[in-house]
Coordinates of C-alpha atoms in Angstrom, one line a residue:
Chain A
M91 CA -40.2 -51.4 -29.0
I92 CA -38.3 -48.1 -28.7
I93 CA -39.9 -46.0 -31.6
V94 CA -38.3 -43.0 -33.3
G95 CA -40.7 -40.4 -34.8
E96 CA -40.1 -40.2 -38.0
K97 CA -42.4 -36.9 -39.2
I98 CA -39.5 -34.5 -39.3
N99 CA -37.9 -35.3 -42.2
G100 CA -37.3 -33.0 -45.2
S101 CA -37.1 -35.9 -47.6
I102 CA -41.4 -36.0 -46.9
P103 CA -42.7 -33.7 -49.8
S104 CA -45.0 -32.0 -47.0
M105 CA -41.9 -31.7 -44.3
A106 CA -39.4 -29.7 -46.8
K107 CA -41.9 -28.0 -47.7
A108 CA -42.9 -26.8 -43.8
I109 CA -38.9 -26.1 -43.9
A110 CA -38.7 -24.5 -47.1
E111 CA -41.3 -21.8 -45.8
K112 CA -40.3 -21.9 -42.1
N113 CA -43.1 -23.3 -40.9
E114 CA -42.2 -23.3 -37.0
A115 CA -45.7 -24.4 -36.5
R116 CA -45.8 -27.2 -38.2
I117 CA -42.3 -28.9 -36.9
K118 CA -43.3 -28.2 -33.3
S119 CA -46.7 -29.9 -33.8
L120 CA -45.2 -32.5 -35.4
A121 CA -43.0 -32.9 -32.3
K122 CA -45.7 -32.2 -30.0
K123 CA -48.0 -35.3 -31.6
Q124 CA -45.0 -38.1 -32.0
S125 CA -43.5 -37.4 -28.1
K126 CA -47.3 -37.7 -26.8
A127 CA -48.1 -40.5 -29.2
G128 CA -45.2 -42.1 -27.5
A129 CA -42.1 -41.5 -29.7
D130 CA -39.0 -42.4 -27.7
Y131 CA -37.1 -40.2 -29.7
I132 CA -37.9 -37.3 -32.4
D133 CA -35.8 -37.7 -35.6
C134 CA -34.9 -34.6 -37.0
C135 CA -33.4 -34.5 -40.4
A136 CA -33.3 -31.7 -42.8
S137 CA -32.5 -33.2 -46.3
V138 CA -31.6 -29.5 -47.6
N139 CA -29.1 -28.8 -50.1
E140 CA -27.3 -26.1 -48.6
G141 CA -26.9 -24.5 -45.0
E142 CA -28.2 -28.3 -43.9
V143 CA -26.2 -27.1 -39.8
E144 CA -28.3 -24.1 -39.8
T145 CA -31.3 -25.7 -40.7
L146 CA -31.2 -29.0 -38.7
G147 CA -30.1 -26.6 -35.5
W148 CA -33.1 -24.8 -36.3
M149 CA -35.0 -27.8 -36.1
I150 CA -33.7 -29.2 -33.0
D151 CA -34.1 -25.7 -31.4
L152 CA -37.8 -26.1 -32.5
I153 CA -38.3 -29.8 -31.6
Q154 CA -36.4 -28.9 -27.9
E155 CA -38.9 -25.8 -27.2
V156 CA -42.1 -28.2 -27.2
T157 CA -41.0 -31.7 -25.6
D158 CA -38.0 -32.6 -23.9
T159 CA -38.2 -36.3 -26.1
P160 CA -34.5 -37.3 -27.2
I161 CA -33.4 -36.3 -30.4
C162 CA -32.4 -38.6 -33.4
V163 CA -30.0 -36.2 -35.3
D164 CA -30.3 -37.4 -38.7
S165 CA -28.0 -36.5 -41.4
P166 CA -26.3 -38.6 -44.4
N167 CA -22.8 -36.1 -43.5
P168 CA -21.2 -36.5 -40.6
E169 CA -19.7 -33.3 -40.0
A170 CA -23.2 -31.5 -40.0
I171 CA -24.3 -34.2 -37.0
L172 CA -21.2 -32.9 -34.8
A173 CA -21.8 -29.3 -35.5
V174 CA -25.0 -29.4 -34.5
L175 CA -24.3 -32.0 -31.3
D176 CA -24.0 -29.1 -28.7
R177 CA -27.4 -27.5 -29.2
V178 CA -28.9 -30.6 -28.5
K179 CA -29.6 -30.2 -24.8
K180 CA -29.1 -34.4 -23.4
P181 CA -27.7 -37.3 -25.6
G182 CA -30.5 -38.6 -28.4
M183 CA -29.2 -40.9 -31.1
I184 CA -27.3 -40.4 -34.4
N185 CA -28.3 -41.4 -37.6
S186 CA -26.5 -42.9 -39.0
V187 CA -23.0 -44.6 -39.0
S188 CA -22.2 -47.0 -41.9
G189 CA -19.3 -48.6 -43.4
E190 CA -19.5 -45.6 -46.1
G191 CA -16.2 -42.9 -46.5
N192 CA -15.0 -41.3 -43.3
K193 CA -18.4 -41.8 -40.9
M194 CA -17.2 -44.1 -38.5
D195 CA -13.3 -42.3 -37.8
V196 CA -15.7 -38.7 -37.4
I197 CA -18.6 -40.2 -35.0
F198 CA -17.4 -42.7 -32.9
P199 CA -14.5 -40.8 -31.1
A200 CA -16.9 -37.7 -30.8
I201 CA -19.7 -39.7 -28.9
A202 CA -16.8 -42.5 -26.9
D203 CA -17.3 -41.3 -24.1
T204 CA -20.7 -39.5 -24.2
K205 CA -24.0 -40.9 -23.7
W206 CA -24.6 -40.7 -27.4
N207 CA -26.6 -43.5 -29.0
V208 CA -25.4 -44.7 -32.2
V209 CA -27.6 -45.8 -35.9
A210 CA -25.5 -48.1 -37.5
L211 CA -26.5 -48.9 -41.1
L212 CA -25.4 -52.0 -42.8
C213 CA -23.7 -50.5 -46.5
D214 CA -20.3 -49.2 -47.2
D215 CA -18.9 -47.9 -50.2
S216 CA -20.1 -50.5 -52.3
G217 CA -23.7 -49.4 -51.5
I218 CA -26.2 -51.8 -49.6
P219 CA -24.8 -55.4 -49.7
K220 CA -26.9 -58.2 -51.8
T221 CA -26.5 -60.7 -49.2
A222 CA -26.2 -61.9 -45.4
E223 CA -23.0 -62.8 -45.5
D224 CA -21.4 -59.4 -46.8
R225 CA -23.8 -56.9 -44.8
I226 CA -22.8 -59.3 -41.7
R227 CA -18.7 -58.3 -42.8
V228 CA -20.0 -54.6 -42.7
L229 CA -21.7 -55.4 -39.0
D230 CA -18.9 -57.4 -38.0
R231 CA -16.5 -53.9 -39.1
I232 CA -18.7 -51.1 -37.4
M233 CA -18.7 -53.4 -34.1
A234 CA -15.3 -53.7 -33.8
E235 CA -14.3 -50.0 -34.7
A236 CA -17.3 -49.2 -31.6
E237 CA -15.0 -51.7 -29.5
K238 CA -12.2 -49.5 -29.8
Y239 CA -13.4 -46.7 -29.0
G240 CA -15.2 -48.2 -26.2
I241 CA -18.9 -48.0 -27.1
R242 CA -21.1 -50.4 -26.1
Q243 CA -23.3 -53.0 -27.9
N244 CA -26.6 -51.6 -26.1
R245 CA -25.7 -47.9 -27.6
I246 CA -26.2 -49.4 -30.9
F247 CA -28.8 -50.0 -32.8
I248 CA -28.3 -51.9 -36.1
D249 CA -30.2 -51.5 -39.1
P250 CA -30.4 -54.5 -41.3
M251 CA -31.4 -52.3 -44.1
V252 CA -34.4 -53.0 -45.1
E253 CA -35.4 -52.7 -48.2
M254 CA -38.4 -52.9 -50.8
L255 CA -40.5 -56.1 -50.6
C256 CA -41.7 -56.5 -54.6
T257 CA -38.2 -57.0 -56.1
A258 CA -36.8 -59.5 -53.5
E259 CA -36.9 -62.5 -55.2
E260 CA -37.0 -64.3 -52.0
G261 CA -39.3 -62.6 -49.7
V262 CA -37.5 -61.3 -46.7
S263 CA -35.7 -64.4 -45.5
M264 CA -32.0 -63.2 -46.4
L265 CA -32.9 -59.4 -43.8
M266 CA -34.2 -62.3 -41.5
E267 CA -31.0 -64.0 -41.9
V268 CA -28.8 -60.8 -41.0
I269 CA -31.3 -59.9 -37.7
S270 CA -30.6 -63.4 -36.3
Y271 CA -27.4 -63.1 -36.8
I272 CA -27.2 -60.3 -35.1
K273 CA -29.0 -61.0 -31.9
E274 CA -27.0 -64.3 -31.6
N275 CA -23.8 -62.6 -32.0
Y276 CA -23.9 -59.3 -30.7
P277 CA -27.2 -59.7 -28.1
K278 CA -27.1 -56.3 -26.1
A279 CA -27.0 -54.3 -29.5
H280 CA -30.4 -52.7 -30.5
I281 CA -31.8 -54.0 -34.2
I282 CA -33.3 -50.8 -36.1
C283 CA -35.5 -51.2 -39.1
A284 CA -37.4 -48.5 -41.0
V285 CA -40.1 -51.0 -41.5
S286 CA -42.3 -49.2 -43.7
N287 CA -39.4 -49.3 -46.7
I288 CA -40.5 -52.9 -47.5
S289 CA -43.6 -51.9 -48.6
F290 CA -42.5 -49.6 -51.4
N291 CA -44.1 -49.7 -54.6
L292 CA -47.0 -52.0 -53.5
P293 CA -50.9 -50.9 -53.2
Y294 CA -52.2 -51.0 -49.6
R295 CA -48.9 -50.5 -48.1
K296 CA -49.7 -50.7 -43.9
I297 CA -50.7 -54.3 -44.3
V298 CA -47.3 -54.8 -45.8
N299 CA -45.7 -52.7 -42.6
Q300 CA -47.5 -54.5 -40.6
A301 CA -47.0 -58.4 -41.2
F302 CA -43.0 -57.1 -41.7
T303 CA -43.4 -55.4 -37.9
V304 CA -44.7 -59.0 -36.6
M305 CA -42.3 -61.4 -37.8
A306 CA -39.5 -58.5 -37.9
M307 CA -39.9 -58.4 -34.4
N308 CA -40.0 -62.5 -33.7
Y309 CA -36.7 -62.3 -34.8
G310 CA -35.1 -59.7 -32.5
M311 CA -36.2 -56.6 -34.1
D312 CA -36.7 -53.8 -30.5
A313 CA -36.6 -50.9 -32.6
A314 CA -38.5 -49.0 -35.1
V315 CA -38.4 -45.5 -37.2
M316 CA -42.1 -45.3 -38.1
D317 CA -45.0 -43.1 -37.2
P318 CA -46.5 -43.1 -33.8
L319 CA -49.2 -42.2 -34.9
N320 CA -50.2 -45.2 -36.8
R321 CA -52.6 -46.3 -34.1
D322 CA -53.0 -49.9 -36.1
L323 CA -48.7 -50.1 -36.4
R324 CA -48.6 -49.4 -32.5
G325 CA -51.7 -52.1 -32.1
V326 CA -49.8 -54.7 -33.8
I327 CA -46.6 -53.8 -31.6
Y328 CA -48.3 -54.2 -28.7
A329 CA -49.9 -58.0 -29.8
T330 CA -46.5 -58.8 -31.2
D331 CA -44.5 -58.4 -27.9
A332 CA -47.7 -60.2 -26.2
L333 CA -47.2 -62.8 -28.3
L334 CA -43.8 -63.2 -27.6
G335 CA -44.4 -63.8 -24.0
E336 CA -43.2 -60.0 -23.4
D337 CA -45.8 -58.6 -21.2
Y338 CA -47.7 -60.6 -18.9
Y339 CA -51.7 -61.4 -19.5
C340 CA -51.5 -58.9 -21.5
M341 CA -51.2 -56.1 -19.3
E342 CA -49.5 -53.3 -21.2
Y343 CA -51.7 -54.4 -24.4
I344 CA -54.8 -54.1 -22.4
G345 CA -53.2 -51.3 -20.9
A346 CA -52.8 -49.4 -23.9
F347 CA -55.7 -49.7 -26.0
R348 CA -57.7 -47.8 -22.5
E349 CA -55.1 -45.1 -22.8
G350 CA -56.2 -45.2 -27.1
I351 CA -52.9 -45.8 -28.5
F352 CA -54.8 -48.0 -30.5
G353 CA -58.2 -49.3 -31.0
P354 CA -61.0 -47.3 -32.9
T355 CA -60.6 -43.4 -32.7
E356 CA -63.1 -41.3 -30.8
D357 CA -64.7 -40.5 -34.2
E358 CA -65.1 -43.7 -35.2
K359 CA -66.5 -44.6 -32.1
K360 CA -69.6 -42.6 -32.7
Chain B
M10 CA -52.8 -70.3 -47.4
I11 CA -56.0 -73.0 -47.2
I12 CA -58.9 -71.1 -45.6
V13 CA -61.7 -72.5 -43.9
G14 CA -64.9 -70.7 -43.7
E15 CA -66.0 -70.6 -40.3
K16 CA -69.6 -68.4 -40.7
I17 CA -71.6 -71.8 -40.5
N18 CA -71.2 -73.1 -37.3
G19 CA -74.1 -73.4 -34.8
S20 CA -72.0 -72.9 -31.9
I21 CA -72.0 -68.7 -33.4
P22 CA -75.2 -67.1 -31.8
S23 CA -77.0 -65.9 -35.1
M24 CA -75.9 -69.0 -36.8
A25 CA -77.9 -71.1 -33.8
K26 CA -80.8 -68.8 -34.6
A27 CA -80.9 -69.1 -38.4
I28 CA -80.4 -73.0 -38.0
A29 CA -83.7 -72.6 -34.9
E30 CA -85.5 -71.0 -37.3
K31 CA -84.9 -72.8 -40.7
N32 CA -83.3 -69.5 -42.2
E33 CA -82.5 -71.4 -46.1
A34 CA -81.7 -68.1 -47.3
R35 CA -79.0 -66.9 -44.5
I36 CA -77.5 -69.8 -44.8
K37 CA -77.3 -70.0 -48.9
S38 CA -76.3 -66.5 -48.5
L39 CA -73.2 -67.6 -46.3
A40 CA -72.4 -70.3 -48.1
K41 CA -72.2 -68.5 -51.8
K42 CA -70.2 -65.4 -49.6
Q43 CA -67.5 -67.7 -48.4
S44 CA -67.0 -69.5 -51.5
K45 CA -67.1 -65.7 -53.3
A46 CA -64.0 -64.5 -51.3
G47 CA -62.3 -67.8 -52.1
A48 CA -62.4 -70.1 -49.1
D49 CA -61.3 -73.4 -49.6
Y50 CA -63.8 -75.5 -47.5
I51 CA -67.0 -74.6 -46.1
D52 CA -67.2 -75.7 -42.7
C53 CA -70.8 -76.9 -41.3
C54 CA -71.5 -77.5 -37.9
A55 CA -74.4 -77.7 -36.7
S56 CA -74.2 -77.4 -32.7
V57 CA -77.8 -78.6 -31.5
N58 CA -78.4 -80.7 -28.6
E59 CA -81.2 -83.2 -30.7
G60 CA -81.2 -84.2 -34.3
E61 CA -77.7 -83.3 -35.3
V62 CA -77.9 -86.0 -37.7
E63 CA -80.7 -84.5 -39.7
T64 CA -80.2 -81.3 -39.1
L65 CA -76.0 -81.7 -40.4
G66 CA -77.7 -83.3 -43.9
W67 CA -80.1 -80.1 -44.2
M68 CA -77.3 -77.7 -43.9
I69 CA -75.3 -79.8 -46.2
D70 CA -77.8 -79.8 -49.5
L71 CA -78.4 -76.1 -48.8
I72 CA -74.6 -75.5 -48.5
Q73 CA -74.2 -77.8 -52.2
E74 CA -77.3 -75.6 -54.0
V75 CA -75.5 -72.9 -54.0
T76 CA -71.8 -73.8 -54.4
D77 CA -69.3 -76.5 -55.6
T78 CA -66.8 -75.7 -52.9
P79 CA -66.3 -78.7 -50.6
I80 CA -67.7 -78.9 -47.2
C81 CA -65.7 -79.5 -44.2
V82 CA -68.3 -81.4 -42.0
D83 CA -67.8 -80.6 -38.5
S84 CA -68.6 -82.3 -35.4
P85 CA -67.4 -83.3 -31.7
N86 CA -69.3 -86.4 -32.8
P87 CA -68.2 -88.9 -35.3
E88 CA -71.1 -91.3 -35.8
A89 CA -72.8 -87.7 -36.9
I90 CA -70.1 -87.1 -38.9
L91 CA -70.0 -90.6 -40.5
A92 CA -73.9 -90.5 -41.1
V93 CA -74.2 -87.8 -43.5
L94 CA -71.0 -88.5 -45.2
D95 CA -72.7 -90.1 -48.5
R96 CA -74.9 -86.8 -48.3
V97 CA -71.7 -85.2 -49.3
K98 CA -71.0 -84.7 -53.2
K99 CA -67.5 -84.9 -53.3
P100 CA -65.0 -85.6 -50.6
G101 CA -63.8 -82.5 -48.2
M102 CA -62.6 -82.3 -44.3
I103 CA -63.5 -84.2 -41.2
N104 CA -63.3 -82.0 -38.5
S105 CA -62.5 -83.5 -36.3
V106 CA -60.4 -86.2 -34.8
S107 CA -58.5 -86.0 -31.9
G108 CA -56.3 -88.1 -29.0
E109 CA -59.6 -88.7 -27.2
G110 CA -62.1 -91.4 -27.0
N111 CA -62.7 -93.4 -30.2
K112 CA -62.9 -90.8 -32.6
M113 CA -60.1 -92.0 -34.5
D114 CA -61.4 -96.1 -34.3
V115 CA -64.5 -95.0 -36.1
I116 CA -63.2 -92.0 -38.5
F117 CA -60.2 -93.9 -39.6
P118 CA -61.0 -96.9 -41.3
A119 CA -64.1 -95.0 -42.6
I120 CA -62.3 -92.6 -44.7
A121 CA -59.0 -94.6 -45.2
D122 CA -59.9 -95.6 -49.0
T123 CA -61.6 -92.1 -50.0
K124 CA -60.2 -88.9 -51.0
W125 CA -61.3 -86.8 -47.5
N126 CA -59.0 -85.2 -45.6
V127 CA -59.6 -84.9 -41.7
V128 CA -58.8 -82.6 -39.1
A129 CA -56.3 -84.2 -35.9
L130 CA -56.4 -81.7 -32.7
L131 CA -53.6 -82.3 -30.8
C132 CA -56.2 -83.3 -27.5
D133 CA -57.2 -86.3 -25.6
D134 CA -59.3 -87.4 -22.7
S135 CA -57.2 -85.3 -20.6
G136 CA -58.0 -82.3 -22.3
I137 CA -55.5 -79.7 -24.3
P138 CA -52.3 -81.3 -22.9
K139 CA -50.4 -78.2 -21.2
T140 CA -46.9 -78.8 -22.6
A141 CA -45.5 -79.0 -26.0
E142 CA -44.3 -82.6 -24.9
D143 CA -47.2 -83.5 -23.9
R144 CA -49.5 -82.4 -27.6
I145 CA -46.5 -83.7 -29.2
R146 CA -47.1 -87.2 -27.9
V147 CA -51.1 -87.0 -28.7
L148 CA -49.5 -85.7 -32.4
D149 CA -47.6 -88.9 -32.5
R150 CA -50.2 -91.2 -31.4
I151 CA -52.4 -89.7 -34.6
M152 CA -49.9 -90.0 -37.0
A153 CA -48.8 -93.3 -36.0
E154 CA -52.5 -94.2 -36.1
A155 CA -53.4 -93.0 -39.2
E156 CA -50.5 -94.8 -41.3
K157 CA -51.5 -97.6 -40.2
Y158 CA -54.9 -97.2 -42.5
G159 CA -52.9 -96.2 -45.7
I160 CA -53.8 -92.4 -44.5
R161 CA -51.3 -90.3 -46.1
Q162 CA -49.8 -86.9 -44.4
N163 CA -51.2 -84.6 -46.5
R164 CA -55.0 -85.4 -46.2
I165 CA -54.0 -84.4 -42.6
F166 CA -54.7 -80.8 -41.0
I167 CA -53.3 -80.8 -37.9
D168 CA -54.8 -78.4 -35.7
P169 CA -52.1 -77.3 -32.9
M170 CA -55.2 -76.0 -30.5
V171 CA -54.8 -72.2 -30.1
E172 CA -55.8 -71.3 -26.7
M173 CA -56.5 -67.2 -25.9
L174 CA -53.7 -65.4 -25.2
C175 CA -54.7 -63.4 -22.4
T176 CA -54.0 -66.2 -20.1
A177 CA -50.8 -67.8 -21.5
E178 CA -48.1 -66.3 -19.2
E179 CA -45.5 -67.2 -22.2
G180 CA -46.9 -65.8 -24.9
V181 CA -47.3 -68.5 -28.1
S182 CA -43.7 -70.2 -27.7
M183 CA -44.9 -73.5 -26.9
L184 CA -47.6 -73.2 -29.9
M185 CA -45.0 -72.5 -32.0
E186 CA -42.7 -75.4 -30.5
V187 CA -45.5 -77.4 -31.2
I188 CA -45.8 -76.4 -35.0
S189 CA -42.2 -76.5 -35.8
Y190 CA -41.8 -80.0 -34.7
I191 CA -45.2 -80.2 -37.1
K192 CA -43.3 -78.7 -40.2
E193 CA -39.8 -80.7 -39.0
N194 CA -41.4 -84.6 -38.5
Y195 CA -45.0 -84.5 -40.5
P196 CA -43.4 -82.0 -43.7
K197 CA -46.3 -82.9 -45.9
A198 CA -49.1 -82.3 -43.4
H199 CA -51.4 -79.2 -43.0
I200 CA -50.7 -77.1 -40.1
I201 CA -54.5 -75.6 -39.4
C202 CA -55.4 -73.1 -36.5
A203 CA -58.2 -71.4 -35.3
V204 CA -57.0 -67.9 -35.5
S205 CA -59.6 -65.8 -34.1
N206 CA -58.9 -68.0 -30.5
I207 CA -56.2 -66.5 -29.8
S208 CA -58.1 -63.3 -29.0
F209 CA -61.0 -63.8 -27.0
N210 CA -61.3 -61.8 -24.4
L211 CA -58.9 -59.0 -25.7
P212 CA -60.5 -55.6 -27.0
Y213 CA -59.5 -55.0 -30.9
R214 CA -59.4 -58.6 -31.4
K215 CA -58.2 -58.1 -35.2
I216 CA -55.1 -56.4 -34.5
V217 CA -54.1 -59.7 -32.0
N218 CA -55.3 -61.9 -34.8
Q219 CA -53.2 -60.4 -37.3
A220 CA -50.5 -60.6 -35.0
F221 CA -50.9 -64.1 -34.5
T222 CA -51.2 -65.6 -38.2
V223 CA -48.0 -63.5 -39.4
M224 CA -46.2 -65.7 -36.9
A225 CA -48.1 -68.7 -36.8
M226 CA -47.5 -68.6 -41.2
N227 CA -43.8 -68.2 -40.5
Y228 CA -43.4 -71.1 -38.4
G229 CA -45.5 -73.6 -40.6
M230 CA -49.3 -72.9 -40.4
D231 CA -50.3 -73.2 -44.0
A232 CA -54.4 -73.4 -43.1
A233 CA -56.8 -71.5 -40.9
V234 CA -59.9 -71.8 -39.7
M235 CA -61.3 -68.2 -40.4
D236 CA -63.4 -65.9 -41.9
P237 CA -62.7 -65.4 -45.7
L238 CA -64.7 -61.5 -45.9
N239 CA -62.0 -60.3 -43.0
R240 CA -60.6 -57.9 -45.5
D241 CA -57.9 -57.0 -43.4
L242 CA -56.8 -60.6 -42.3
R243 CA -57.0 -61.7 -46.0
G244 CA -54.4 -59.1 -46.6
V245 CA -52.0 -60.0 -44.1
I246 CA -52.2 -63.5 -45.3
Y247 CA -51.0 -62.6 -48.5
A248 CA -48.2 -60.1 -47.3
T249 CA -46.7 -62.5 -45.3
D250 CA -46.9 -64.8 -48.1
A251 CA -45.1 -62.6 -49.9
L252 CA -43.0 -61.7 -46.7
L253 CA -41.7 -65.5 -46.7
G254 CA -40.8 -65.7 -50.4
E255 CA -44.0 -67.5 -51.5
D256 CA -45.2 -64.7 -53.9
Y257 CA -42.8 -64.2 -56.8
Y258 CA -42.5 -60.0 -56.7
C259 CA -46.0 -59.7 -55.0
M260 CA -47.7 -61.2 -58.0
E261 CA -50.5 -62.6 -55.6
Y262 CA -50.6 -60.1 -53.1
I263 CA -51.3 -57.4 -56.4
G264 CA -53.7 -59.1 -57.8
A265 CA -55.6 -60.0 -54.5
F266 CA -55.8 -56.3 -54.2
R267 CA -56.6 -55.4 -57.5
E268 CA -59.6 -58.3 -57.6
G269 CA -60.6 -56.3 -54.5
I270 CA -59.8 -59.0 -51.9
F271 CA -58.4 -56.8 -50.0
G272 CA -57.8 -52.9 -49.5
P273 CA -60.8 -50.3 -49.5
T274 CA -64.5 -51.3 -49.5
E275 CA -66.4 -49.3 -52.3
D276 CA -67.6 -47.7 -49.5
E277 CA -64.7 -46.8 -48.3
K278 CA -63.3 -45.7 -51.2
K279 CA -66.5 -42.8 -51.7

């Protein structure tokens, strides 16, 4: 599982506060913690109304002061992303393109001849499509466009768009259909989900997030935007890898438990 | 999910002790607790070397003193099962037949014209088959035999035999193949698993059990031999039903949370 650590994101109220207060220690601490916990990328999203490029640049510098884990540069504004790209010491991930507006036209040529990866959201100017068919139409368009620029499938992290379960009459069947389609038609592309979106407005969200993660992995999800410090979710991911036959004799599962990535905390053991 | 409460089973050391000590209070208490937590059946297994019929009968009486939840009469000895059947006030479940020995010959004619359900284990005199093909061969034989006696599919709970993950090189792919076959070929039969078998010899078993449950439900498992007092596993089951589109607007999930079937305990809320 490729983990994008989600905690340095200005759309989270406590992080918005840290950004507004220029709380460098908080940002550095979360970068360090997520990296230590095993994040493969550290998401970095300012989510400010003004001065986004400046804020993003400041945040990127802070993260790079404490870790060399690659950064996932996250903004709805493709120009803001490009404006900070030089500041990032090594290619990471761009979050995101989609079928919306000029996103692909701005981002794809800029990263064509680089090693940057990119998240592709399956939505467009009409919003998030309601049917699998329409999401797949967006997908095919994005993949065809990426191919024009020579951006290979394995640099693309397709986000099928997880929405809240509580308003979905048919559960996640449509989403799993999209994931299955991606897996079959673009087998080298990654499939990334913001797993906690599934449980919005439900009680005891962690259980829904865990169940969703198992199911999505079963269909082909291999990357997640998540809290790498969420011990039970980490355990579920190791367990699911083992169930899927991707962990010979559960060695990874057992190793991760021994390292303390999941399982009772030191406090809980007392 | 049809839940068979697993706690009154003499193969569990603490229950073996309770049986040996004729601890009626312990058996009654576990019957009551499991029933109150929502068990659909209370498993009743003596697992004693001598006097099995007498012990089973005594246990059945105790359970029936405190609950009218149907009983799952559990013994490797089909004659012992038949010997206590009259003692049970209403038809429940027989655990089990399989391809072994004379089990079907003894059990099937006895329950043919009754409302008893029956668990069918996919093993035979050669043990637990290693391949999906061989388990399916046992399955087809059992189903053909049941049909001869007019025992309908919906009275049969097929147990595909969950084995420990830590020695399974290919994860659970073979088991899921068997479950898919059952679902496709005997769509009205139930599929039951002893879910905690999956995690033998692994640390932090609960996480593996949870992940397995989600995956098995995704393929068609609709019954489980489990601890109905396991709050997180209960929550996972409600969440998975919702993900599978079997819980309109998550009403069951939310209702079960409100009833306290899962979620933080009263102590944890303090």
